[in-house]
Tab-separated table of C-alpha atoms in Angstrom:
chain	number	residue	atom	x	y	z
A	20	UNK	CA	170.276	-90.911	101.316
A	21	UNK	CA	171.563	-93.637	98.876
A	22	UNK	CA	171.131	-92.519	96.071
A	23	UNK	CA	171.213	-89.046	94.235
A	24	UNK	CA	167.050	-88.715	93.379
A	25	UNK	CA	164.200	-90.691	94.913
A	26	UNK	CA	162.706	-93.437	92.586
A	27	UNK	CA	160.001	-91.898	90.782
A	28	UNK	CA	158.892	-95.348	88.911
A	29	UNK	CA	159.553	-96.710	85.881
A	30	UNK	CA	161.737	-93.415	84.048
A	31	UNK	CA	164.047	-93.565	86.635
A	32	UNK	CA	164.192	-97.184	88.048
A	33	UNK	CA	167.436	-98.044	86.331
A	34	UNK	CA	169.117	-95.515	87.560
A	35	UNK	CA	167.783	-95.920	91.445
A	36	UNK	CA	168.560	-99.745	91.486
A	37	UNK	CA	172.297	-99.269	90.008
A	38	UNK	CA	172.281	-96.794	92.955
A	39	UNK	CA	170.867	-98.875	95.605
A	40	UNK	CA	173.095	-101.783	94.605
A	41	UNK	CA	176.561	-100.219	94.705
A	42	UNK	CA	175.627	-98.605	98.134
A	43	UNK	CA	174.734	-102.179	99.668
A	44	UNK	CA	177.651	-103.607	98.335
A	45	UNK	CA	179.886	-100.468	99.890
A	46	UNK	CA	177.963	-101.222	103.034
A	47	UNK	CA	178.541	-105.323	102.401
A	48	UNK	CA	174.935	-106.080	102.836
A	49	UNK	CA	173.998	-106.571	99.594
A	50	UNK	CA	172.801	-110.486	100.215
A	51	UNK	CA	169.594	-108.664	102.366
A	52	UNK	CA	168.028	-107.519	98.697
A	53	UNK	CA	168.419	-110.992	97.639
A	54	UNK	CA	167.941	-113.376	100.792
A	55	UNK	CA	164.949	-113.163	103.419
A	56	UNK	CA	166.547	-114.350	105.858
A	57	UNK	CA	169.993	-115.351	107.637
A	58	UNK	CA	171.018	-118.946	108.510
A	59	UNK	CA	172.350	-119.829	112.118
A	60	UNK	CA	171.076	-119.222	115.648
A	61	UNK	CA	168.943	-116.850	117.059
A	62	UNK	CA	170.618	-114.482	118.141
A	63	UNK	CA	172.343	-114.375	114.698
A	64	UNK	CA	169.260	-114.184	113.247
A	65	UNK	CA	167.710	-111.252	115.269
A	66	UNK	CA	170.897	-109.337	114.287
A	67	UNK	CA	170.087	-110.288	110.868
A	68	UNK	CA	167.083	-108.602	111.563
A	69	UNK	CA	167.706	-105.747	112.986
A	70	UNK	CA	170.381	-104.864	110.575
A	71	UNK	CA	167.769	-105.335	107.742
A	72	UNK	CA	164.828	-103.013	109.567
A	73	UNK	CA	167.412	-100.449	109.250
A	74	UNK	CA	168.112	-101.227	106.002
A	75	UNK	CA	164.770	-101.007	105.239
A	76	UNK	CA	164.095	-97.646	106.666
A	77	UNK	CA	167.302	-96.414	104.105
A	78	UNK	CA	165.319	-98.025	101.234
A	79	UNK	CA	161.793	-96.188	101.883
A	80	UNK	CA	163.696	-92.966	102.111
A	81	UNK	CA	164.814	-93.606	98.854
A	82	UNK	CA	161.658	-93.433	97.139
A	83	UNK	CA	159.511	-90.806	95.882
A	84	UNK	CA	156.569	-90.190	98.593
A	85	UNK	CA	153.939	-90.891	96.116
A	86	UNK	CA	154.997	-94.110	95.596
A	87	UNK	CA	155.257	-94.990	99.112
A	88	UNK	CA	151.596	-96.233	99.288
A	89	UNK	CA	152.532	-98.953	97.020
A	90	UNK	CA	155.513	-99.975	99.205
A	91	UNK	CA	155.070	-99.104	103.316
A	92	UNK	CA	153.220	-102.819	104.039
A	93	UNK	CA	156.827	-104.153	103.032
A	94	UNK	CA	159.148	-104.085	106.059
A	95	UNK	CA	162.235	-105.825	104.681
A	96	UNK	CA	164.842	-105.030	102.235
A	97	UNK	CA	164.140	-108.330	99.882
A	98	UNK	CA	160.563	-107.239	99.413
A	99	UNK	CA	160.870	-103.808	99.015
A	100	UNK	CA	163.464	-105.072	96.260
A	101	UNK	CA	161.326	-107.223	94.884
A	102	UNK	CA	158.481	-104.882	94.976
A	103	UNK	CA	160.577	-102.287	92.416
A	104	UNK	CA	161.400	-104.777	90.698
A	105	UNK	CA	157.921	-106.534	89.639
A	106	UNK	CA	156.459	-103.200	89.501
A	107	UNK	CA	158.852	-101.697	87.117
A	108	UNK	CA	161.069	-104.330	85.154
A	109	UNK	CA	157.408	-106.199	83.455
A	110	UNK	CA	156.011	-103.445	82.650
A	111	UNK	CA	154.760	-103.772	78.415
A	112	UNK	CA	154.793	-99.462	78.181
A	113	UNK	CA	158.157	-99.038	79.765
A	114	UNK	CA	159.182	-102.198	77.162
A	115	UNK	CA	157.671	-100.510	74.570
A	116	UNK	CA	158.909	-97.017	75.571
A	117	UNK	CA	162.973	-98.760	75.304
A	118	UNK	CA	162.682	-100.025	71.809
A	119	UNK	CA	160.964	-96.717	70.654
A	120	UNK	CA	164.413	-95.186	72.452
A	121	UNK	CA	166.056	-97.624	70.470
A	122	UNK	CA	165.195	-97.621	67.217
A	123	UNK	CA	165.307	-93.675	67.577
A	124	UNK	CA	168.574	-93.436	68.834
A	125	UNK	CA	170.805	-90.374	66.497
A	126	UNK	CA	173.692	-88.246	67.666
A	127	UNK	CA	172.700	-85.009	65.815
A	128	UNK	CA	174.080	-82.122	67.553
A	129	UNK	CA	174.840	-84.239	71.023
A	130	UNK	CA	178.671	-84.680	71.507
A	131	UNK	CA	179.971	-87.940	71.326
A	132	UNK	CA	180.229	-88.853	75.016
A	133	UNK	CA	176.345	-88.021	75.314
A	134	UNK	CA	175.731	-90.380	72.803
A	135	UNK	CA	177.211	-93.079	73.226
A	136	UNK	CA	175.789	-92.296	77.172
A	137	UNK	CA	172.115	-92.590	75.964
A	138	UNK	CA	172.971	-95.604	73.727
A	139	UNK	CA	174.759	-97.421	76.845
A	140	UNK	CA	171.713	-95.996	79.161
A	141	UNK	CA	169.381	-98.025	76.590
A	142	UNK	CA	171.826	-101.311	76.393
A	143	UNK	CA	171.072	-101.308	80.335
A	144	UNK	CA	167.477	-101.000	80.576
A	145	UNK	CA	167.734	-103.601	77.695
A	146	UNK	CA	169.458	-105.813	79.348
A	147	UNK	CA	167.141	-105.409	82.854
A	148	UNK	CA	163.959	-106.165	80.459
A	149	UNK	CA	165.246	-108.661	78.488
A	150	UNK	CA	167.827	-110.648	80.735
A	151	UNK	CA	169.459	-113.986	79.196
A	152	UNK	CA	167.662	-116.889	80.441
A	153	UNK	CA	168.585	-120.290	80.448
A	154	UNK	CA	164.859	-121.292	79.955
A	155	UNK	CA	163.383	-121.750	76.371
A	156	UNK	CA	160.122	-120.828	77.508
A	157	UNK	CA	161.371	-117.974	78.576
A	158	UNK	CA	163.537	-116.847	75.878
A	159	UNK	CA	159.912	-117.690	73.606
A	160	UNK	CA	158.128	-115.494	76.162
A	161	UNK	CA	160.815	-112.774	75.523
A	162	UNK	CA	160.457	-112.830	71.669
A	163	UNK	CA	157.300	-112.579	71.666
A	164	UNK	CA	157.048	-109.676	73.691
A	165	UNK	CA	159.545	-107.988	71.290
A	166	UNK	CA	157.886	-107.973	68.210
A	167	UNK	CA	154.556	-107.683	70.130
A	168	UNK	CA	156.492	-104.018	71.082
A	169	UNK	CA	157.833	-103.413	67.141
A	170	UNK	CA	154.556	-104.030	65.505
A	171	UNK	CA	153.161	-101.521	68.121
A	172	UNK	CA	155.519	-99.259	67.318
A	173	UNK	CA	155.107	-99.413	63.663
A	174	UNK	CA	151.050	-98.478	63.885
A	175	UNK	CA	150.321	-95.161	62.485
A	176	UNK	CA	148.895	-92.226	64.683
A	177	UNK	CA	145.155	-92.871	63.909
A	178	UNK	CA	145.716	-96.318	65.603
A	179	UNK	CA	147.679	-94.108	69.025
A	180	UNK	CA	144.218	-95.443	71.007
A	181	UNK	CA	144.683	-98.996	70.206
A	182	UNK	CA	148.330	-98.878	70.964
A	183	UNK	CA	147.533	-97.142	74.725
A	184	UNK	CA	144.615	-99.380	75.720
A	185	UNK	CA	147.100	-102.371	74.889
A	186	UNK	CA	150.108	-101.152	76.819
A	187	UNK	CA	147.748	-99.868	79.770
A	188	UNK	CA	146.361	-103.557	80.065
A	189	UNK	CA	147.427	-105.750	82.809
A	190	UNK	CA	147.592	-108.759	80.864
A	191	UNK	CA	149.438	-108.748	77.424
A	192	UNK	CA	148.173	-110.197	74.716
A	193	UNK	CA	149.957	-112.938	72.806
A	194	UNK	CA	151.248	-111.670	68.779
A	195	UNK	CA	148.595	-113.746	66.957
A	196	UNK	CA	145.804	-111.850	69.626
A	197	UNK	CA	147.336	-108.783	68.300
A	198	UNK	CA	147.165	-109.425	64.953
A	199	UNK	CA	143.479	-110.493	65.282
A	200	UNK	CA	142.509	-107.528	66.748
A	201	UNK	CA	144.132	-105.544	63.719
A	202	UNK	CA	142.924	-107.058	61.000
A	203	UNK	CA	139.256	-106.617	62.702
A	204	UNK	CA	140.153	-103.143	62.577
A	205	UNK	CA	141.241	-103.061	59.291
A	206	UNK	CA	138.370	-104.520	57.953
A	207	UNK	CA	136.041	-102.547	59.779
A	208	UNK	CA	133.744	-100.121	57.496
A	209	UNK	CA	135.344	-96.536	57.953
A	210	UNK	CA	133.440	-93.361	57.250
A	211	UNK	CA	135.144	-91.035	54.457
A	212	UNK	CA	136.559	-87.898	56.030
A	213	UNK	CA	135.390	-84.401	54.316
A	214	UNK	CA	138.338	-81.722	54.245
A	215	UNK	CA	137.206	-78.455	55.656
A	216	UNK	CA	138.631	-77.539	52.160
A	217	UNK	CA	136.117	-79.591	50.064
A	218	UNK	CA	133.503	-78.847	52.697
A	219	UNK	CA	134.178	-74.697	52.050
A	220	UNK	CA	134.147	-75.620	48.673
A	221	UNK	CA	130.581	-77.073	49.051
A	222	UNK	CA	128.933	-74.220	50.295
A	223	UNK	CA	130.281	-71.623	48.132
A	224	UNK	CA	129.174	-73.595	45.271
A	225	UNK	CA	125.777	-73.895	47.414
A	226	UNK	CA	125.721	-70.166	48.156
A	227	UNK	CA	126.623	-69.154	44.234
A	228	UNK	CA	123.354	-71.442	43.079
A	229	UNK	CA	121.031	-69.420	45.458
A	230	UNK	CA	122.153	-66.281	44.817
A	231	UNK	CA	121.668	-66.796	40.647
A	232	UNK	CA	118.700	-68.233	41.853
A	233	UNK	CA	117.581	-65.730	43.521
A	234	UNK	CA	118.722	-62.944	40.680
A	235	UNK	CA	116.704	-65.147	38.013
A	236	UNK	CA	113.437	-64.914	40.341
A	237	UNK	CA	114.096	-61.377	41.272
A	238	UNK	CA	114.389	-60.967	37.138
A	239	UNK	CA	111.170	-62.696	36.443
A	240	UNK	CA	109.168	-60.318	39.324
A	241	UNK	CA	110.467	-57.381	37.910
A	242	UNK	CA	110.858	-58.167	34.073
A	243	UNK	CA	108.817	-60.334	31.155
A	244	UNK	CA	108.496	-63.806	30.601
A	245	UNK	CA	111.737	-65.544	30.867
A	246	UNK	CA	113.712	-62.859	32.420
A	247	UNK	CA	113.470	-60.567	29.371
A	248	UNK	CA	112.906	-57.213	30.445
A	249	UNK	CA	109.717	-55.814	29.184
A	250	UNK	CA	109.256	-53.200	26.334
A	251	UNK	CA	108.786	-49.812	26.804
A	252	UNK	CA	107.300	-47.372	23.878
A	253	UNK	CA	109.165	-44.172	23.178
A	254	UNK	CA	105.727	-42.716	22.350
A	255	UNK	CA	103.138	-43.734	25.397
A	256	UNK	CA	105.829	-44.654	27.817
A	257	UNK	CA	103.859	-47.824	28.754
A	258	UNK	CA	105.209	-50.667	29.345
A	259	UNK	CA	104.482	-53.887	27.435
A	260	UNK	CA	105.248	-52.925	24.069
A	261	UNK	CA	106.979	-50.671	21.745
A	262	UNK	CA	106.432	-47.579	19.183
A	263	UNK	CA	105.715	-49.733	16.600
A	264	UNK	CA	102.888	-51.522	18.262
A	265	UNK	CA	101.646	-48.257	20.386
A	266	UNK	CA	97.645	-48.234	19.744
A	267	UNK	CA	97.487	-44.698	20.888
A	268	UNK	CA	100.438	-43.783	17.987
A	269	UNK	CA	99.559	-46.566	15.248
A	270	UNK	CA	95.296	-46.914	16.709
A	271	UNK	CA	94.270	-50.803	16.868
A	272	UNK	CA	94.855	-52.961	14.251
A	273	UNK	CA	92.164	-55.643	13.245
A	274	UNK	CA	92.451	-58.918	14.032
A	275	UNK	CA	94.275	-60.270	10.949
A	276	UNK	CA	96.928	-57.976	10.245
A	277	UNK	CA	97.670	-59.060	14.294
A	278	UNK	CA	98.627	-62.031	12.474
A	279	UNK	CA	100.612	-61.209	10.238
A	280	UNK	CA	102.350	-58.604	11.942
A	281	UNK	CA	103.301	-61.236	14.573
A	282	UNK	CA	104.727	-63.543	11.429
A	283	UNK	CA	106.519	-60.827	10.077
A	284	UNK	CA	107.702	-60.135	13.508
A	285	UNK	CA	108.627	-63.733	14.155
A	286	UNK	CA	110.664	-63.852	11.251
A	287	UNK	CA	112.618	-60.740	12.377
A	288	UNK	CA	113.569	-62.593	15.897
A	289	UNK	CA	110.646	-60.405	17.476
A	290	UNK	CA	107.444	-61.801	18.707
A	291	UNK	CA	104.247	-60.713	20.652
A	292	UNK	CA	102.968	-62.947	23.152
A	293	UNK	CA	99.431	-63.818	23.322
A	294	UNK	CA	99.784	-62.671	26.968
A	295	UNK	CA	101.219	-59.160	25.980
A	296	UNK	CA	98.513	-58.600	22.965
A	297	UNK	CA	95.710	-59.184	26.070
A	298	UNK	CA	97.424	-56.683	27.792
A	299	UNK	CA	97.001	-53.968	25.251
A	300	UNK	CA	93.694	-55.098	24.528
A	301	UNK	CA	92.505	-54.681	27.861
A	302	UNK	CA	94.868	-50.951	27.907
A	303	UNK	CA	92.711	-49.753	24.757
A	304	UNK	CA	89.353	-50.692	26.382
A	305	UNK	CA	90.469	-48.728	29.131
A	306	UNK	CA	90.466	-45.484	27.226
């Protein structure tokens, strides 16, 4: 085996091509990752050939046998090569997933030597990503994609779905797309969230109203008007009014001095309700 773990995709694909490349060049046939063929005769190219099959079978071994679905129809070295290479070097998540590595990057309690490992480990996959090109358009293509990945990276977690659908998409979209697509979610109408605090705090309020609700009704069934409880007399022991206005203690009074009892009352802060006088009238016919 070439290399010290099977290529796994996109975590690890760094690591498997520095492998793959240093073994070829050991081996001096590192030209069959980056030629299809070899110029001369036939019989120099059927060697060619047959080296590369061989080759080839190295290379499959090499990979993870999950992955091997996406690379068995490829029988020679340059497109198995170039297979990895699409698959795993343009890839907008594994971009994305570099910068976040980079602009996290802290030595805390790592040693010095791991550090500057994982910082050097970045610079590489860096570099793979965002190679120096001598084309403009390509170099525009490149910037683009980077601060495509840093305003990603600067969206808050309520905005984690927009970030995944973009960097699971096949095609990318362009900065100003992104931006677009942002502000129409920013401008969108968004619902007010209720805290399960202020929601608890709801309906315990709720529950307090019905239960003095229910107290005050309870009070009115079982009491006078208004919640007062009704009088009791010390001498009948009848409810509805008191010693002072007992019939059976004081006998009935006529009609006027009802009156003025009740003014003389009223004055005092006590009155007799027309309701509770036709109560006692209706008592004494009784008897």
């Amino acid at each position: 085996m070439i290399t010290s773990e099977p290529l796994m995709g996109g975590s690890n694909y760094l690591t498997w091509a520095s492998s793959v490349e240093l073994w070829c060049k050991s081996q001096g046939v590192q030209d069959h990752l980056i030629k299809q063929s070899s110029e001369g005769d036939e019989k120099a190219i059927a060697l060619w050939a047959k080296i590369d099959a061989q080759l080839c079978s190295i290379l499959w071994r090499s990979i993870d046998s999950k992955l091997m679905p996406l690379f068995r129809p490829f029988q020679t070295c340059y497109l198995v090569w170039a297979k990895a290479r699409t698959l795993y070097t343009n890839d907008i998540s594994r971009f994305y997933d570099v910068i976040s590595r980079m602009t996290n990057l802290k030595k805390q309690e790592l040693d010095m030597s791991t550090y500057l490992g994982q910082v050097q480990a970045v610079m590489e996959e860096f570099e793979t990503l965002m190679s120096v090109s001598a084309s403009v358009s390509k170099q525009q293509e490149q910037r683009q994609k980077m601060f495509l990945v840093l305003t990603l990276a600067g969206l808050p977690h309520d905005l984690d779905s927009v970030r995944d659908q973009i960097l699971a998409s096949p095609t990318v979209p362009t900065v100003d797309e992104l931006f677009s697509r942002l502000l129409r979610l920013a401008a969108a109408p968004s619902h007010p969230v209720i805290s399960s605090q202020i929601l608890d705090s709801s309906v315990l309020a709720s529950q307090t109203v019905d239960v003095r609700a229910s107290q005050a009704m309870e009070n009115r069934r079982g009491g006078g008007r208004f919640g007062r409880s009704r009088p009791k007399c010390s001498y009948c022991h009848k409810l509805g009014h008191t010693r002072e206005m007992c019939y059976s203690l004081n006998g009935r009074p006529p009609k006027n001095a009802y009156v003025a009892q009740s003014e003389t009352t009223g004055n005092q802060g006590f009155s007799v309700s027309k309701e509770e006088y036709n109560e006692l009238l209706q008592y004494r016919a009784s008897k």
